[in-house]
Short mmCIF file of C-alpha atoms and ligand atoms in Angstrom, two decimals:
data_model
loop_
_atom_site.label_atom_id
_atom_site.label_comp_id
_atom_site.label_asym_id
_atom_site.label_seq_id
_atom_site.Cartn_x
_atom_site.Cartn_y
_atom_site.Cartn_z
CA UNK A 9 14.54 -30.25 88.36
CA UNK A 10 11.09 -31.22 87.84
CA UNK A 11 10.68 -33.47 84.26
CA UNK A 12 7.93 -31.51 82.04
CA UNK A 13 6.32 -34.23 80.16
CA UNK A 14 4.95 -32.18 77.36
CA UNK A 15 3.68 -32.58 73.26
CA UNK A 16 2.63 -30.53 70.22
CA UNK A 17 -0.28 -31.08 69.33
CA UNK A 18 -1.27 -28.80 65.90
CA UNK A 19 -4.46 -29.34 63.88
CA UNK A 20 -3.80 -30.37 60.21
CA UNK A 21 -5.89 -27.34 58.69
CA UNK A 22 -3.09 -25.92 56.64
CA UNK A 23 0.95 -25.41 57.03
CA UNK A 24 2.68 -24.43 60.01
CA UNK A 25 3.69 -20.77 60.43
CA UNK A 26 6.11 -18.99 62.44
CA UNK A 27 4.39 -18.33 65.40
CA UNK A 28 3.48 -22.49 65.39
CA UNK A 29 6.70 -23.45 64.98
CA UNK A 30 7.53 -20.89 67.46
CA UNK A 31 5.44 -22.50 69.80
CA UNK A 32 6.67 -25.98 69.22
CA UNK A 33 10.45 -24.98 69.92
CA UNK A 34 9.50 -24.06 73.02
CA UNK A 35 7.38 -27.08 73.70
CA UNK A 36 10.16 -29.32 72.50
CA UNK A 37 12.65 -27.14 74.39
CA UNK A 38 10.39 -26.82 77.83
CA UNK A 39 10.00 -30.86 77.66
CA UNK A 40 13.64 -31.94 76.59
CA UNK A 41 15.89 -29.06 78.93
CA UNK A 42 14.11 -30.87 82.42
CA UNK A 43 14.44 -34.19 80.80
CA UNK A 44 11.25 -35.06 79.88
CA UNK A 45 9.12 -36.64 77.17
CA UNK A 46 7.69 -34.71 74.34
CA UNK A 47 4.75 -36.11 72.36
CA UNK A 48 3.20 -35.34 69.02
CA UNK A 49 -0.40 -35.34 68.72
CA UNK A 50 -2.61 -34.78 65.66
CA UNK A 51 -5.40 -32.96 66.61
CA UNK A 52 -8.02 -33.84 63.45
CA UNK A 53 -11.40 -34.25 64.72
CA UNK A 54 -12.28 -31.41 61.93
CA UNK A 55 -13.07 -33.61 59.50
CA UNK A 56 -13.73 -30.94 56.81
CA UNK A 57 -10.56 -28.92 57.97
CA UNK A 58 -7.56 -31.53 58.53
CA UNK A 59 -6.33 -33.29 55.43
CA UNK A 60 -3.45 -35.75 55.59
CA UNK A 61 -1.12 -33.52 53.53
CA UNK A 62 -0.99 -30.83 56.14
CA UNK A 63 -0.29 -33.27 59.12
CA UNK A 64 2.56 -34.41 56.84
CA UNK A 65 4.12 -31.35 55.85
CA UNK A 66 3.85 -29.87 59.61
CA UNK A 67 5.54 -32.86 60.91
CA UNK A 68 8.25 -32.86 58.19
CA UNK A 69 8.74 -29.11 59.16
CA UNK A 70 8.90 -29.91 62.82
CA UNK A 71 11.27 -32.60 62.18
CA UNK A 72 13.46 -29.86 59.71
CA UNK A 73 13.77 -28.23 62.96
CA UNK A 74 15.27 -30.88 64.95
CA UNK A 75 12.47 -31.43 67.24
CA UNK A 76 12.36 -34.77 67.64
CA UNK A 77 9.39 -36.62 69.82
CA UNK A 78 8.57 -39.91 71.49
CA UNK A 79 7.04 -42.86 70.31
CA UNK A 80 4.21 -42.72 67.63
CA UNK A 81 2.19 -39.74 66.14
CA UNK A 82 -1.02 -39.69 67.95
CA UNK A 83 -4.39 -38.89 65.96
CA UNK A 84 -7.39 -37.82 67.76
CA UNK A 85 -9.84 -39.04 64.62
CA UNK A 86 -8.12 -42.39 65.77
CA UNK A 87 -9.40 -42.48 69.35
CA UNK A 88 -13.15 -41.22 69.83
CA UNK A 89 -13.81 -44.59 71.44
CA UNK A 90 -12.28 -42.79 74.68
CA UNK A 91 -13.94 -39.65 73.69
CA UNK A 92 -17.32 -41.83 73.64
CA UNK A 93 -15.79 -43.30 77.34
CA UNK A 94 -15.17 -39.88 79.26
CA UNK A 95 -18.85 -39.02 77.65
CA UNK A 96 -20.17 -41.68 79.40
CA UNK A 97 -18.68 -40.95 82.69
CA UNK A 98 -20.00 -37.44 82.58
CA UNK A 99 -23.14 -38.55 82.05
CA UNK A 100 -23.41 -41.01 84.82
CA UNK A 101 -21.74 -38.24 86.95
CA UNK A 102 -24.95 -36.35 85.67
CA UNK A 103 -22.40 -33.43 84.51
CA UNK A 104 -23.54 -32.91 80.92
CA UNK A 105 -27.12 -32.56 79.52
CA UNK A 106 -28.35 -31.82 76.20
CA UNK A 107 -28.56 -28.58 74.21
CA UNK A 108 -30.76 -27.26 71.12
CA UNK A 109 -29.44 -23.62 70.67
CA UNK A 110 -28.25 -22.35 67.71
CA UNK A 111 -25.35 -19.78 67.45
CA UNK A 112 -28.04 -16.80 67.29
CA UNK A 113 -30.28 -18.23 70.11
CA UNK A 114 -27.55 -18.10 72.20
CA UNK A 115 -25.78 -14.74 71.26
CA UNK A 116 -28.91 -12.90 71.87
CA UNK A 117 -29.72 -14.55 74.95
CA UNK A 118 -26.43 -13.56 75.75
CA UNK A 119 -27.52 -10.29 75.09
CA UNK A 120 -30.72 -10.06 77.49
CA UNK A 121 -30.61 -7.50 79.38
CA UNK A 122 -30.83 -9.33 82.61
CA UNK A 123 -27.91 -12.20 82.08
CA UNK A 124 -25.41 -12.54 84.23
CA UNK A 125 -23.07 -14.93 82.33
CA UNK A 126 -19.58 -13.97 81.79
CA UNK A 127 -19.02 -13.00 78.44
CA UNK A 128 -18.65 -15.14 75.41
CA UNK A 129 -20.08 -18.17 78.33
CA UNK A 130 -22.91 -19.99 77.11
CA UNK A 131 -26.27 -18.17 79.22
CA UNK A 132 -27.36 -21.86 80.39
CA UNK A 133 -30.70 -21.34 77.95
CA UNK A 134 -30.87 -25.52 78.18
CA UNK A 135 -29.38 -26.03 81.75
CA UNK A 136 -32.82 -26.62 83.38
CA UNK A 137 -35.49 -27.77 81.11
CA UNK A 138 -38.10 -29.99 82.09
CA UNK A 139 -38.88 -33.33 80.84
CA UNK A 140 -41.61 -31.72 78.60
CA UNK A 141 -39.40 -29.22 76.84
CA UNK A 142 -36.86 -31.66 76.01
CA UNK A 143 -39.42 -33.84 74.70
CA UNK A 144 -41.09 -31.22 72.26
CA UNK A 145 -37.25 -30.38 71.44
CA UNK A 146 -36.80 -33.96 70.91
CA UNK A 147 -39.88 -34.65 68.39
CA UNK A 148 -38.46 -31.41 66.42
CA UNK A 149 -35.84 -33.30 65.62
CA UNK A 150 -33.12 -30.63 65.50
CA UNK A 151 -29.92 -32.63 66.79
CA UNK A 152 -28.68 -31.87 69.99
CA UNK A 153 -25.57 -30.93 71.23
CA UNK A 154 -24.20 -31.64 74.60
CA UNK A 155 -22.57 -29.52 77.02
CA UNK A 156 -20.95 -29.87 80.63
CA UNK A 157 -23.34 -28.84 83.72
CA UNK A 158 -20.22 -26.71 85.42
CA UNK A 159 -22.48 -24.61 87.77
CA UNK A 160 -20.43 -21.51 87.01
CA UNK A 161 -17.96 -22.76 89.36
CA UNK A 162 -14.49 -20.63 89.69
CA UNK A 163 -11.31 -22.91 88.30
CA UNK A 164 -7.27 -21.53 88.71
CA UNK A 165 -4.68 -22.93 86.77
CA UNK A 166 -1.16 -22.94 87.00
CA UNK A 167 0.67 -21.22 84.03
CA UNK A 168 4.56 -21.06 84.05
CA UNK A 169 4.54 -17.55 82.23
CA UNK A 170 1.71 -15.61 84.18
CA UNK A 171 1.09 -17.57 87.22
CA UNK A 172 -1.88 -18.33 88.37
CA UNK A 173 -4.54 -17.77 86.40
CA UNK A 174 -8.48 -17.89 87.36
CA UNK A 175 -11.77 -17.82 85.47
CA UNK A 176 -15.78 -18.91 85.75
CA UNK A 177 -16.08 -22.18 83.69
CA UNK A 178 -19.39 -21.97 81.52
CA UNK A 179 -21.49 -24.81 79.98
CA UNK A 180 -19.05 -25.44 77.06
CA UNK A 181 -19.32 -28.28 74.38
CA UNK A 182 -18.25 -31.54 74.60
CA UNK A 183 -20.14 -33.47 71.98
CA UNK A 184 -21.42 -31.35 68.71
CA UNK A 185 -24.88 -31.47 67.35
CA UNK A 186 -23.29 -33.76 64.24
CA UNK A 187 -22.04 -35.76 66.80
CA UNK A 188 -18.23 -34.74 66.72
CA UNK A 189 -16.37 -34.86 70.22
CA UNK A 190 -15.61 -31.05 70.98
CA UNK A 191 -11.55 -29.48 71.32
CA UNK A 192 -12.20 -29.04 74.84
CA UNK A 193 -13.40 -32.64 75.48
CA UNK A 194 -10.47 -34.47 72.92
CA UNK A 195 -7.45 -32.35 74.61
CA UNK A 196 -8.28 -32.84 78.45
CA UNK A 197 -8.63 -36.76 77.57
CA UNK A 198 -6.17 -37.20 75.49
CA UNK A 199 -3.62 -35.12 77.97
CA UNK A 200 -4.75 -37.17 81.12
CA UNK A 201 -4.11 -40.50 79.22
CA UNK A 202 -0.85 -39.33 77.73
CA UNK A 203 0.10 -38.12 80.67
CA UNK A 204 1.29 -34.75 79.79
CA UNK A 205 2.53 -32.96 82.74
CA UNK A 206 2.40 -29.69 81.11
CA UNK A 207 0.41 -27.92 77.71
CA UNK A 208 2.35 -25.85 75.86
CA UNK A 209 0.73 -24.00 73.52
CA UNK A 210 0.07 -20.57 71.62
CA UNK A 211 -1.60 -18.41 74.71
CA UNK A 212 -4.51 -17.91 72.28
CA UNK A 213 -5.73 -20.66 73.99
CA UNK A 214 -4.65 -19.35 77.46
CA UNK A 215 -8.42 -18.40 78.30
CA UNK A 216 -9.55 -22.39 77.39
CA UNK A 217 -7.34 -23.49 80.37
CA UNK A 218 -9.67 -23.24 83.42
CA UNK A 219 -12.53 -25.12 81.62
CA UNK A 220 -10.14 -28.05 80.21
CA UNK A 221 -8.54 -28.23 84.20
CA UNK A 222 -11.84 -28.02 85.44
CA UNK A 223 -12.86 -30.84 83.45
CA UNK A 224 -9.93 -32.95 84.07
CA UNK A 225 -10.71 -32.76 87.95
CA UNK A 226 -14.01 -34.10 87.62
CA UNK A 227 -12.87 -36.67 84.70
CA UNK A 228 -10.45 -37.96 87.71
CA UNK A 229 -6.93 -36.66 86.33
CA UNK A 230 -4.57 -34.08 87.92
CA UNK A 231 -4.69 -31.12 85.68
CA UNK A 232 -1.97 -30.32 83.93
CA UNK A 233 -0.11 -27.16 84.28
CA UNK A 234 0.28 -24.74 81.57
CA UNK A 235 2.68 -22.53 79.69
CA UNK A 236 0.81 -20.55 77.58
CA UNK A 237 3.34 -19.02 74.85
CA UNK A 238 3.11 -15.04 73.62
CA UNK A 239 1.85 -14.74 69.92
CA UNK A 240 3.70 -13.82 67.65
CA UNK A 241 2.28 -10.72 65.68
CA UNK A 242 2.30 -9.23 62.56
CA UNK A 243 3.74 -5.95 61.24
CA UNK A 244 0.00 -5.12 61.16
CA UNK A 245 0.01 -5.81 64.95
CA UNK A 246 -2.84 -8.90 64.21
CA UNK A 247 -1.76 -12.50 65.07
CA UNK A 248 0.33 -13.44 62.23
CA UNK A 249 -0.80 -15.48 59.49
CA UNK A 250 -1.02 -16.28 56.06
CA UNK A 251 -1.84 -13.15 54.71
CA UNK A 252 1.56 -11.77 56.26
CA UNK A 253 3.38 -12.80 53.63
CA UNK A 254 6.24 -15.40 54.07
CA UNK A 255 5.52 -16.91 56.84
CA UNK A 256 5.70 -20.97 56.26
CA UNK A 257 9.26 -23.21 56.36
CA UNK A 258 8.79 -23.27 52.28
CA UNK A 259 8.13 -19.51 52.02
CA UNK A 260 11.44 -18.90 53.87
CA UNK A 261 13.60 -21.69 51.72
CA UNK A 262 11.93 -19.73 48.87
CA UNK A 263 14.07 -17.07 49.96
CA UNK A 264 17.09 -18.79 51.00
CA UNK A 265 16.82 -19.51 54.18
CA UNK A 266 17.07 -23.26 54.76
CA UNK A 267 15.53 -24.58 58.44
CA UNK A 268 18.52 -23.62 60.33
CA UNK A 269 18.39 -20.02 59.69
CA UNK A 270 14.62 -20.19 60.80
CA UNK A 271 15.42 -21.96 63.68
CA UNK A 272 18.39 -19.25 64.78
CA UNK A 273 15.51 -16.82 63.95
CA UNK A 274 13.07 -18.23 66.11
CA UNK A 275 15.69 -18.72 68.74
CA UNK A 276 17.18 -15.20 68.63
CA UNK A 277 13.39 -14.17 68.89
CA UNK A 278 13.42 -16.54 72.30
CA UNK A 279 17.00 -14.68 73.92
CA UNK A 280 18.75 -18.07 73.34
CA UNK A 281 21.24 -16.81 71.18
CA UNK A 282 22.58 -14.00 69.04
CA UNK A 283 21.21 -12.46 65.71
CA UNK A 284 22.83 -14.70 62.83
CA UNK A 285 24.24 -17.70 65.07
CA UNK A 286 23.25 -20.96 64.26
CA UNK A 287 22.52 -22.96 67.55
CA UNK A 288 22.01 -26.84 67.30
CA UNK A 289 18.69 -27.82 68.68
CA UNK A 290 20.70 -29.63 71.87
CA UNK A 291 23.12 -26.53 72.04
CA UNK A 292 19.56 -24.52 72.22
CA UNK A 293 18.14 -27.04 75.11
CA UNK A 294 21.04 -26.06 77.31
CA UNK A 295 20.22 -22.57 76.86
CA UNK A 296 16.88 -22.50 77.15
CA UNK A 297 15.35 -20.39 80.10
CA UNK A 298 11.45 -19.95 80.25
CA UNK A 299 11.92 -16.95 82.11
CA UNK A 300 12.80 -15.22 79.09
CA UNK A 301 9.01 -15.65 77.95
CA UNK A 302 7.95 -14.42 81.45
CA UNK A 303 7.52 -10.45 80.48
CA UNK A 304 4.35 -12.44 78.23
CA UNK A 305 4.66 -9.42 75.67
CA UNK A 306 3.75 -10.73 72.10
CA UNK A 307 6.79 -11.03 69.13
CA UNK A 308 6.60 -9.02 66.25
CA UNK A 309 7.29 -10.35 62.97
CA UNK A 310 8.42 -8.75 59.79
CA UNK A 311 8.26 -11.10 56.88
CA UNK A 312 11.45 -9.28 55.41
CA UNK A 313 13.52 -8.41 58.37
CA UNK A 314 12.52 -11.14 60.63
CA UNK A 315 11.40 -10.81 64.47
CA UNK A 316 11.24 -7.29 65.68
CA UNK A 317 11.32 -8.05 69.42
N1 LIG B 424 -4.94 -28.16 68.14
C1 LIG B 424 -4.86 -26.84 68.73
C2 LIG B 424 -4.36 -25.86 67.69
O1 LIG B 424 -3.68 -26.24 66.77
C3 LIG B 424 -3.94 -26.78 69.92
C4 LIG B 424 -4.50 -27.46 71.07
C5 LIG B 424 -3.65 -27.42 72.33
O2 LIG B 424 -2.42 -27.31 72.24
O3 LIG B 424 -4.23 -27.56 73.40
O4 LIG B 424 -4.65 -24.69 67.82
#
């Protein structure tokens, strides 16, 4: 079998809910059941979002678990000099160019009756401006952000839940106005140089695939392939959160249930074992099947009763 060399890689914004944790067994499991290595990543670039005491407590959760991962805890906020690097090389590619919209330039642009972008894609407003217009954006000294030149070009991916999956890539951020590298720009680096064979992740992200393979291709690296994991849902039917009630590792030992209850929750949830066993993470890695997740229909969560199926 084919080794999945795979990682977590949460952003330290706040504790770790269900449906993360969710998604992090299966990483852990996808990674470790073909033998391969599993790497944690700290995705803080956020500045005014990540604070140390969330990465903390999410890694002390994951470890509660027993997902265990290779060598050290990467941060992103600890490696823009190869952000700064791969921003280089798309500019001497000539692949990115600068951009002065704001969020309302662009949504009603968006909105013109005669665009043709896909929707939610950036309408190219800043794609083709001549030396004159970038000057008199220049002198107004609104900083610029900078986005990818991607032509619109059509990018598959390979996703071990719903195949193959295509989609127009759009101009999309790599640097911010403030000068912060962008998600899309951090991951696709940080994936190539990890060498993570495959993202697993929450398939909220499923649509961000094509434009993070895309650049990956022209960055140098083989893309990765994906396994994009079904949310798990509220009773409400939204994607659960905090507002859901119990819903964190310490909301559930609140209750009672320590870790491994959790874990034989989430792993009930996942087919790998009964209601009210309590699998060991290894006796979990030999029963782990991803083609349980391949029907791609979302979990529902009750806070009180647990998964719904
Ligand atoms: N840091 C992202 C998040 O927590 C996940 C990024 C990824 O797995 O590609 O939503």
């Amino acid at each position: 079998m084919a080794h999945h060399d795979g990682r977590f890689a949460p952003s330290p914004s706040g504790p770790l809910h269900l449906g993360n944790l969710r998604t992090a067994l299966v990483a852990w499991l996808r990674a470790r059941s073909t033998g391969g290595r599993f790497l944690m990543r700290i995705e803080d670039l956020d500045r005014g979002r990540s604070r140390p005491e969330h990465e903390a407590s999410q890694l002390r959760d994951l470890a509660a678990l027993g997902l265990d991962w290779d060598g050290d805890v990467v941060r992103q906020s600890e490696r823009e000099d190869h952000y700064a690097a791969a921003v280089a090389r798309l500019e001497s590619l000539d692949l990115v160019y600068p951009c002065w919209c704001t969020r309302a330039e662009i949504r009603e642009a968006a909105e013109a009756p005669h665009g043709d972008a896909p929707e939610g894609a950036y309408p190219g407003t800043c794609a083709h401006l001549d030396a004159a217009a970038r000057r008199a954006h220049e002198e107004r000294g609104r900083p610029s952000a900078l986005r990818v030149r991607a032509e619109a070009v059509e990018q598959a991916v390979q996703d071990a839940v719903s195949g193959i999956y295509a989609a127009t890539v759009d101009d999309f951020v790599v640097r911010r106005g403030d000068g912060t590298y962008a998600y899309n720009l951090a991951v696709v680096v940080d994936d190539a140089e990890q060498r993570v064979g495959e993202v697993v992740r929450g398939d909220d992200l499923a649509s961000s695939a094509p434009r993070q393979a895309w650049l990956a291709s022209v960055l140098g690296h083989r893309p990765p392939t994906y396994l994009h994991v079904p949310l798990v849902l509220g009773p409400d039917g939204r994607r659960l959160a905090k507002r859901d009630g119990a819903v964190t590792l310490a909301d559930r030992a609140a209750l009672g249930e320590n870790a491994d209850v959790v874990r034989s929750q989430l792993a009930a949830s996942l087919g790998l074992c009964a209601p009210g066993e309590l699998p060991t993470p290894a006796e979990l890695v030999v029963a782990f099947d991803p083609a349980l997740l391949r029907d791609g229909a979302p979990l529902r969560w009750d806070p009180v009763a647990g998964p719904l199926g």
